[in-house]
mmCIF file of C-alpha atoms in Angstrom:
data_model
loop_
_atom_site.group_PDB
_atom_site.id
_atom_site.type_symbol
_atom_site.label_atom_id
_atom_site.label_comp_id
_atom_site.label_asym_id
_atom_site.label_seq_id
_atom_site.Cartn_x
_atom_site.Cartn_y
_atom_site.Cartn_z
ATOM 1 C CA UNK A 496 -18.165 11.560 26.980
ATOM 2 C CA UNK A 497 -16.933 12.737 23.600
ATOM 3 C CA UNK A 498 -13.425 14.187 23.596
ATOM 4 C CA UNK A 499 -11.084 15.109 20.790
ATOM 5 C CA UNK A 500 -7.368 14.671 21.328
ATOM 6 C CA UNK A 501 -4.897 16.568 19.210
ATOM 7 C CA UNK A 502 -1.274 15.426 19.211
ATOM 8 C CA UNK A 503 1.541 17.458 17.760
ATOM 9 C CA UNK A 504 5.114 16.383 17.175
ATOM 10 C CA UNK A 505 6.319 12.837 17.812
ATOM 11 C CA UNK A 506 4.088 10.566 19.880
ATOM 12 C CA UNK A 507 4.823 7.046 21.059
ATOM 13 C CA UNK A 508 2.150 4.401 21.541
ATOM 14 C CA UNK A 509 3.317 1.158 23.142
ATOM 15 C CA UNK A 510 0.065 -0.762 22.765
ATOM 16 C CA UNK A 511 -2.788 -1.128 20.305
ATOM 17 C CA UNK A 512 -4.852 1.905 19.427
ATOM 18 C CA UNK A 513 -8.568 1.951 18.659
ATOM 19 C CA UNK A 514 -9.790 3.977 15.683
ATOM 20 C CA UNK A 515 -13.522 4.033 14.897
ATOM 21 C CA UNK A 516 -14.005 0.877 16.985
ATOM 22 C CA UNK A 517 -11.194 -0.905 15.101
ATOM 23 C CA UNK A 518 -8.305 -2.249 17.167
ATOM 24 C CA UNK A 519 -4.986 -1.509 15.394
ATOM 25 C CA UNK A 520 -1.711 -3.071 16.522
ATOM 26 C CA UNK A 521 1.656 -1.321 16.149
ATOM 27 C CA UNK A 522 2.639 -3.951 13.557
ATOM 28 C CA UNK A 523 -0.484 -3.272 11.476
ATOM 29 C CA UNK A 524 0.117 0.452 11.704
ATOM 30 C CA UNK A 525 3.723 0.026 10.557
ATOM 31 C CA UNK A 526 2.454 -1.452 7.263
ATOM 32 C CA UNK A 527 1.343 2.010 6.140
ATOM 33 C CA UNK A 528 4.724 3.604 6.871
ATOM 34 C CA UNK A 529 6.030 5.269 3.743
ATOM 35 C CA UNK A 530 2.739 5.498 1.886
ATOM 36 C CA UNK A 531 2.409 8.751 0.021
ATOM 37 C CA UNK A 532 -1.123 8.482 -1.324
ATOM 38 C CA UNK A 533 -4.324 6.494 -1.020
ATOM 39 C CA UNK A 534 -3.358 2.847 -0.420
ATOM 40 C CA UNK A 535 -6.319 1.418 -2.363
ATOM 41 C CA UNK A 536 -5.337 3.495 -5.401
ATOM 42 C CA UNK A 537 -1.798 2.109 -5.192
ATOM 43 C CA UNK A 538 -3.119 -1.456 -4.952
ATOM 44 C CA UNK A 539 -5.466 -0.933 -7.909
ATOM 45 C CA UNK A 540 -2.619 0.479 -10.009
ATOM 46 C CA UNK A 541 -0.339 -2.451 -9.180
ATOM 47 C CA UNK A 542 -3.135 -4.906 -9.931
ATOM 48 C CA UNK A 543 -3.651 -3.323 -13.364
ATOM 49 C CA UNK A 544 0.090 -3.403 -14.074
ATOM 50 C CA UNK A 545 0.336 -7.073 -13.095
ATOM 51 C CA UNK A 546 -2.683 -7.870 -15.254
ATOM 52 C CA UNK A 547 -1.061 -6.136 -18.221
ATOM 53 C CA UNK A 548 2.172 -8.107 -17.785
ATOM 54 C CA UNK A 549 0.189 -11.345 -17.482
ATOM 55 C CA UNK A 550 -1.657 -10.489 -20.706
ATOM 56 C CA UNK A 551 1.625 -9.904 -22.521
ATOM 57 C CA UNK A 552 3.035 -13.175 -21.209
ATOM 58 C CA UNK A 553 -0.082 -15.221 -21.977
ATOM 59 C CA UNK A 554 -0.337 -13.817 -25.502
ATOM 60 C CA UNK A 555 3.331 -14.545 -26.193
ATOM 61 C CA UNK A 556 3.830 -10.911 -27.129
ATOM 62 C CA UNK A 557 7.422 -10.902 -25.967
ATOM 63 C CA UNK A 558 9.863 -10.235 -28.780
ATOM 64 C CA UNK A 559 13.541 -9.415 -28.791
ATOM 65 C CA UNK A 560 12.575 -5.734 -28.600
ATOM 66 C CA UNK A 561 10.251 -6.126 -25.569
ATOM 67 C CA UNK A 562 11.889 -4.749 -22.460
ATOM 68 C CA UNK A 563 10.481 -7.100 -19.806
ATOM 69 C CA UNK A 564 12.781 -5.849 -17.060
ATOM 70 C CA UNK A 565 11.487 -2.280 -17.414
ATOM 71 C CA UNK A 566 7.909 -3.580 -17.337
ATOM 72 C CA UNK A 567 8.550 -5.508 -14.139
ATOM 73 C CA UNK A 568 10.411 -2.613 -12.499
ATOM 74 C CA UNK A 569 7.436 -0.382 -13.284
ATOM 75 C CA UNK A 570 5.289 -2.530 -10.983
#
């Protein structure tokens, strides 16, 4: 039996939910709270930013004019 459920408004689930045969716990679902765009894109962007900071640090490119705090806050 194939049914489609449509929920509107606020819904409360007290147990795990299954999405496309994947069991998702309330704790796992809470990890995506507050995301505003594709999570993988956000992870890729942060990975690139961290890589850039690591490159600066490993190449000793920090000078008195380098604003490290702004670079870290950007992450």
